[in-house]
């Protein structure tokens, strides 16, 4: 039997990969399509890395190429991605404008498979703007049907996001059905401790919100820390910041101002990194109040000055 050392194995593996690449069929589609797809992929990767300025630039490049070849589906996908990016950085004005453009395109289009996705983007914006009645109006017609055991027949990302939105809304408005929606969401997500993901972290955060409503602060804090642990594992900046803010709000309710200040300053650093002006303003407003409570008037004035700069 012939024996190979590590370097020979490495060389043979490289040769095999080279031969396979030479034998593979080249992509013969037009260069414009390949370029547009490349920009979409780069933008998507940047978005999931929380690099939103880069994501917006890549999606804009893809949009220009798709427009140059009149590729309707590509134009819509690029605009939807740009809308998601605008929401992620708190630029609601841009997001609403982008949605208006999308709706104008869909009026004269045969592409009906984007309807739910567009509604979910609107619902997300309305939530952020605390327009809960309007969000409910959009949500109710698209709610999935549940069986006697509170399961849905099929699950995809859109279905999960609809259930998450309704669960979140029921908790915010303190609906008697909040517990039922939490049960439905848990069964839809079916969280696996050994495989944590953003959905399981969101479930913990929503359960924590309900416990907070019930005055069970210690239990709420425990679940928020579980969510924070998952987001840390995933290095998901927006989730980390949101959990820190939620923990800070919980501490503020209990007048634990020092701990709230510590949590809010950590969240602020993340919002500044992601360029999320809307959430940055919200955290700064909380820091102004918390530092007044602590008697740190100079620091409170410093945070007020940062707020003034952002408003100019």
Coordinates of C-alpha atoms in Angstrom, one line a residue:
X1 CA 0.0 0.0 0.0
X2 CA 1.3 3.4 -0.9
X3 CA 1.6 5.9 2.0
X4 CA 1.3 9.6 1.5
X5 CA 2.6 12.3 3.8
X6 CA 0.6 15.4 4.7
X7 CA 2.1 17.6 2.0
X8 CA 1.4 15.0 -0.7
X9 CA -2.2 14.6 0.5
X10 CA -2.6 18.4 0.4
X11 CA -1.1 18.6 -3.1
X12 CA -3.3 15.8 -4.4
X13 CA -6.4 17.4 -2.8
X14 CA -5.6 20.7 -4.5
X15 CA -5.1 19.0 -7.9
X16 CA -8.4 17.2 -7.5
X17 CA -10.2 20.5 -6.7
X18 CA -8.6 22.1 -9.7
X19 CA -9.7 19.3 -12.0
X20 CA -13.2 19.5 -10.7
X21 CA -13.4 23.2 -11.2
X22 CA -12.2 22.8 -14.8
X23 CA -14.8 20.1 -15.4
X24 CA -17.7 22.2 -14.0
X25 CA -20.1 23.8 -16.4
X26 CA -19.6 27.6 -16.6
X27 CA -22.5 29.9 -15.8
X28 CA -23.6 31.2 -19.2
X29 CA -26.2 33.6 -18.0
X30 CA -25.7 37.3 -19.0
X31 CA -23.1 39.2 -17.1
X32 CA -25.6 41.8 -15.9
X33 CA -27.6 39.1 -14.1
X34 CA -24.5 37.7 -12.5
X35 CA -23.3 41.1 -11.4
X36 CA -26.7 42.0 -9.9
X37 CA -26.9 38.7 -8.0
X38 CA -23.3 39.3 -6.7
X39 CA -24.3 42.7 -5.3
X40 CA -27.5 41.2 -3.7
X41 CA -25.4 38.4 -2.1
X42 CA -22.8 40.9 -0.8
X43 CA -25.6 43.1 0.5
X44 CA -27.3 40.3 2.3
X45 CA -24.1 39.2 3.9
X46 CA -23.4 42.8 5.0
X47 CA -26.9 43.1 6.4
X48 CA -26.5 39.9 8.5
X49 CA -23.2 41.3 9.7
X50 CA -25.0 44.5 10.9
X51 CA -23.0 46.5 8.4
X52 CA -25.9 48.5 7.1
X53 CA -24.1 51.3 5.2
X54 CA -22.4 48.6 3.2
X55 CA -25.6 46.7 2.7
X56 CA -27.5 49.7 1.4
X57 CA -24.7 50.5 -1.1
X58 CA -24.6 46.9 -2.4
X59 CA -28.4 46.7 -2.7
X60 CA -28.4 50.1 -4.5
X61 CA -25.9 48.7 -7.0
X62 CA -28.1 45.7 -7.6
X63 CA -31.1 47.9 -8.1
X64 CA -29.4 50.0 -10.7
X65 CA -28.4 46.9 -12.7
X66 CA -31.8 45.3 -12.5
X67 CA -33.4 48.6 -13.6
X68 CA -31.0 48.8 -16.5
X69 CA -32.2 45.4 -17.8
X70 CA -35.9 45.9 -16.7
X71 CA -35.8 42.9 -14.5
X72 CA -39.0 43.3 -12.4
X73 CA -38.4 40.6 -9.8
X74 CA -34.9 41.9 -9.2
X75 CA -36.0 45.5 -8.9
X76 CA -38.6 44.5 -6.2
X77 CA -36.1 42.3 -4.3
X78 CA -33.6 45.1 -4.2
X79 CA -36.2 47.6 -3.0
X80 CA -37.4 45.3 -0.3
X81 CA -33.8 44.7 0.9
X82 CA -33.3 48.5 0.9
X83 CA -36.5 48.9 2.9
X84 CA -35.3 46.3 5.5
X85 CA -32.0 48.2 5.7
X86 CA -33.7 51.5 6.3
X87 CA -35.8 50.0 9.1
X88 CA -32.7 48.4 10.6
X89 CA -31.1 51.9 11.0
X90 CA -34.3 53.6 12.1
X91 CA -34.7 55.6 8.9
X92 CA -38.5 55.4 8.7
X93 CA -38.9 58.3 6.2
X94 CA -36.8 56.4 3.7
X95 CA -38.5 53.1 4.5
X96 CA -42.0 54.5 3.8
X97 CA -40.8 56.1 0.6
X98 CA -39.3 52.8 -0.6
X99 CA -42.5 51.0 0.3
X100 CA -44.5 53.5 -1.7
X101 CA -42.3 52.8 -4.7
X102 CA -42.7 49.1 -4.2
X103 CA -46.5 49.4 -4.0
X104 CA -46.5 51.4 -7.2
X105 CA -44.6 48.7 -9.0
X106 CA -46.9 46.0 -7.7
X107 CA -50.0 47.7 -8.9
X108 CA -48.8 47.1 -12.5
X109 CA -47.2 43.7 -11.8
X110 CA -48.2 40.0 -11.9
X111 CA -45.9 39.3 -8.9
X112 CA -48.4 38.6 -6.2
X113 CA -46.0 36.5 -4.0
X114 CA -44.6 39.7 -2.4
X115 CA -47.9 40.8 -0.7
X116 CA -47.3 39.2 2.7
X117 CA -43.7 40.4 2.9
X118 CA -44.7 44.0 2.1
X119 CA -47.4 43.9 4.8
X120 CA -44.9 42.6 7.3
X121 CA -42.5 45.5 6.6
X122 CA -45.4 47.9 7.1
X123 CA -46.3 46.2 10.4
X124 CA -42.7 46.4 11.6
X125 CA -42.7 50.2 10.8
X126 CA -46.0 50.7 12.6
X127 CA -44.8 48.9 15.6
X128 CA -41.7 51.1 15.8
X129 CA -43.9 54.1 15.5
X130 CA -46.3 52.8 18.2
X131 CA -49.2 52.8 15.8
X132 CA -50.6 49.6 17.2
X133 CA -54.2 49.9 16.0
X134 CA -53.0 50.3 12.4
X135 CA -50.6 47.4 12.9
X136 CA -53.5 45.2 14.1
X137 CA -55.7 46.2 11.1
X138 CA -53.0 44.9 8.8
X139 CA -52.3 41.8 10.9
X140 CA -55.8 40.4 11.4
X141 CA -56.5 39.4 7.7
X142 CA -53.2 37.5 7.4
X143 CA -53.2 35.5 10.7
X144 CA -52.7 31.8 10.1
X145 CA -55.3 29.2 11.2
X146 CA -54.6 27.0 14.2
X147 CA -55.8 23.5 15.0
X148 CA -57.2 22.4 18.3
X149 CA -53.7 22.0 19.7
X150 CA -52.8 25.5 18.6
X151 CA -50.4 24.3 15.8
X152 CA -50.3 25.7 12.3
X153 CA -50.3 23.3 9.3
X154 CA -47.1 24.7 7.7
X155 CA -44.4 27.0 9.0
X156 CA -42.2 29.4 7.0
X157 CA -40.4 32.7 7.9
X158 CA -43.5 34.8 6.9
X159 CA -45.8 32.7 9.1
X160 CA -43.4 32.9 12.1
X161 CA -43.0 36.7 11.7
X162 CA -46.8 37.1 11.6
X163 CA -47.2 35.0 14.8
X164 CA -44.3 37.0 16.4
X165 CA -46.0 40.3 15.5
X166 CA -49.4 39.2 16.9
X167 CA -47.8 37.9 20.1
X168 CA -45.8 41.1 20.5
X169 CA -48.9 43.2 19.9
X170 CA -51.1 41.2 22.4
X171 CA -48.4 41.7 25.1
X172 CA -48.0 45.4 24.4
X173 CA -51.8 46.1 24.6
X174 CA -52.1 43.6 27.5
X175 CA -54.6 41.5 25.8
X176 CA -56.2 38.6 27.7
X177 CA -55.0 36.4 24.7
X178 CA -51.3 37.2 25.2
X179 CA -50.7 33.8 26.9
X180 CA -52.4 32.0 24.1
X181 CA -50.3 33.7 21.5
X182 CA -47.1 33.0 23.5
X183 CA -48.2 29.3 23.5
X184 CA -48.7 29.4 19.7
X185 CA -45.4 31.0 19.1
X186 CA -43.5 28.6 21.3
X187 CA -45.0 25.6 19.4
X188 CA -44.3 27.3 16.1
X189 CA -40.7 27.9 16.9
X190 CA -40.2 24.7 18.8
X191 CA -36.9 26.0 20.4
X192 CA -34.0 23.6 20.7
X193 CA -31.5 24.4 23.5
X194 CA -28.7 22.9 21.6
X195 CA -29.4 24.9 18.5
X196 CA -30.1 28.5 19.7
X197 CA -31.3 31.0 17.0
X198 CA -32.8 34.5 16.7
X199 CA -36.4 33.1 16.9
X200 CA -35.8 31.3 20.3
X201 CA -34.2 34.5 21.6
X202 CA -37.2 36.5 20.5
X203 CA -39.5 34.0 22.3
X204 CA -37.5 34.6 25.5
X205 CA -37.8 38.4 25.1
X206 CA -41.6 38.2 24.6
X207 CA -42.1 35.8 27.5
X208 CA -40.0 38.3 29.6
X209 CA -42.3 41.2 28.5
X210 CA -45.4 39.2 29.6
X211 CA -43.8 38.4 33.0
X212 CA -42.8 42.1 33.4
X213 CA -46.5 43.0 32.8
X214 CA -47.4 40.6 35.6
X215 CA -44.8 42.1 37.9
X216 CA -42.6 39.0 37.9
X217 CA -39.4 41.0 37.5
X218 CA -36.9 38.3 38.6
X219 CA -38.3 35.8 36.2
X220 CA -38.4 38.4 33.4
X221 CA -34.8 39.3 34.0
X222 CA -33.7 35.6 33.9
X223 CA -35.4 35.1 30.5
X224 CA -33.9 38.3 29.1
X225 CA -30.4 37.2 30.1
X226 CA -31.1 33.9 28.2
X227 CA -32.0 35.9 25.1
X228 CA -28.9 38.0 25.6
X229 CA -26.7 34.9 25.8
X230 CA -28.1 33.6 22.5
X231 CA -27.5 37.0 20.8
X232 CA -24.0 37.0 22.2
X233 CA -23.4 33.6 20.7
X234 CA -24.7 34.8 17.4
X235 CA -22.9 38.1 17.6
X236 CA -26.2 39.7 16.6
X237 CA -25.8 43.4 17.4
X238 CA -29.4 44.5 17.1
X239 CA -30.6 41.7 19.3
X240 CA -27.9 42.4 21.9
X241 CA -28.8 46.1 22.0
X242 CA -32.6 45.4 22.2
X243 CA -32.1 42.9 25.1
X244 CA -29.8 45.4 26.9
X245 CA -32.5 48.1 26.6
X246 CA -35.2 45.8 27.7
X247 CA -33.1 44.8 30.8
X248 CA -32.5 48.5 31.5
X249 CA -36.2 49.3 31.3
X250 CA -36.8 46.5 33.8
X251 CA -34.2 47.9 36.2
X252 CA -35.7 51.4 35.8
X253 CA -39.1 50.1 36.8
X254 CA -37.5 48.8 40.0
X255 CA -35.5 52.1 40.5
X256 CA -32.2 50.4 40.0
X257 CA -30.7 53.4 38.3
X258 CA -27.0 52.5 38.5
X259 CA -27.6 49.1 36.8
X260 CA -29.9 50.8 34.2
X261 CA -27.2 53.3 33.4
X262 CA -24.6 50.5 32.9
X263 CA -26.9 48.6 30.5
X264 CA -28.0 51.6 28.5
X265 CA -24.4 52.8 27.9
X266 CA -23.7 49.3 26.5
X267 CA -26.7 49.5 24.2
X268 CA -25.7 53.0 23.1
X269 CA -22.3 51.8 21.9
X270 CA -24.0 49.3 19.7
X271 CA -26.6 51.7 18.2
X272 CA -23.8 54.1 17.4
X273 CA -21.9 51.3 15.6
X274 CA -24.9 50.3 13.6
X275 CA -25.8 54.0 12.8
X276 CA -29.3 53.5 14.2
X277 CA -30.3 57.1 14.9
X278 CA -33.8 56.3 16.1
X279 CA -32.7 53.9 18.8
X280 CA -29.7 56.1 19.7
X281 CA -32.1 58.9 20.4
X282 CA -34.3 56.7 22.6
X283 CA -31.4 55.4 24.6
X284 CA -29.9 58.9 25.1
X285 CA -33.3 60.1 26.4
X286 CA -33.3 57.3 28.9
X287 CA -29.7 58.1 29.9
X288 CA -30.6 61.7 30.5
X289 CA -33.4 60.7 32.9
X290 CA -31.4 57.9 34.6
X291 CA -28.4 60.2 35.3
X292 CA -30.8 62.8 36.8
X293 CA -32.1 60.2 39.1
X294 CA -28.5 59.3 40.1
X295 CA -27.7 62.9 40.7
X296 CA -25.1 62.9 37.9
X297 CA -26.2 66.2 36.5
X298 CA -23.1 66.9 34.4
X299 CA -23.4 63.6 32.7
X300 CA -27.1 64.1 32.2
X301 CA -26.3 67.4 30.4
X302 CA -23.7 65.7 28.3
X303 CA -26.3 63.2 27.0
X304 CA -28.7 66.1 26.4
X305 CA -26.0 67.8 24.3
X306 CA -25.6 64.6 22.2
X307 CA -29.4 64.6 21.7
X308 CA -29.3 68.2 20.5
X309 CA -26.5 67.3 17.9
X310 CA -28.6 64.5 16.5
X311 CA -31.6 66.7 16.1
X312 CA -29.7 69.3 14.0

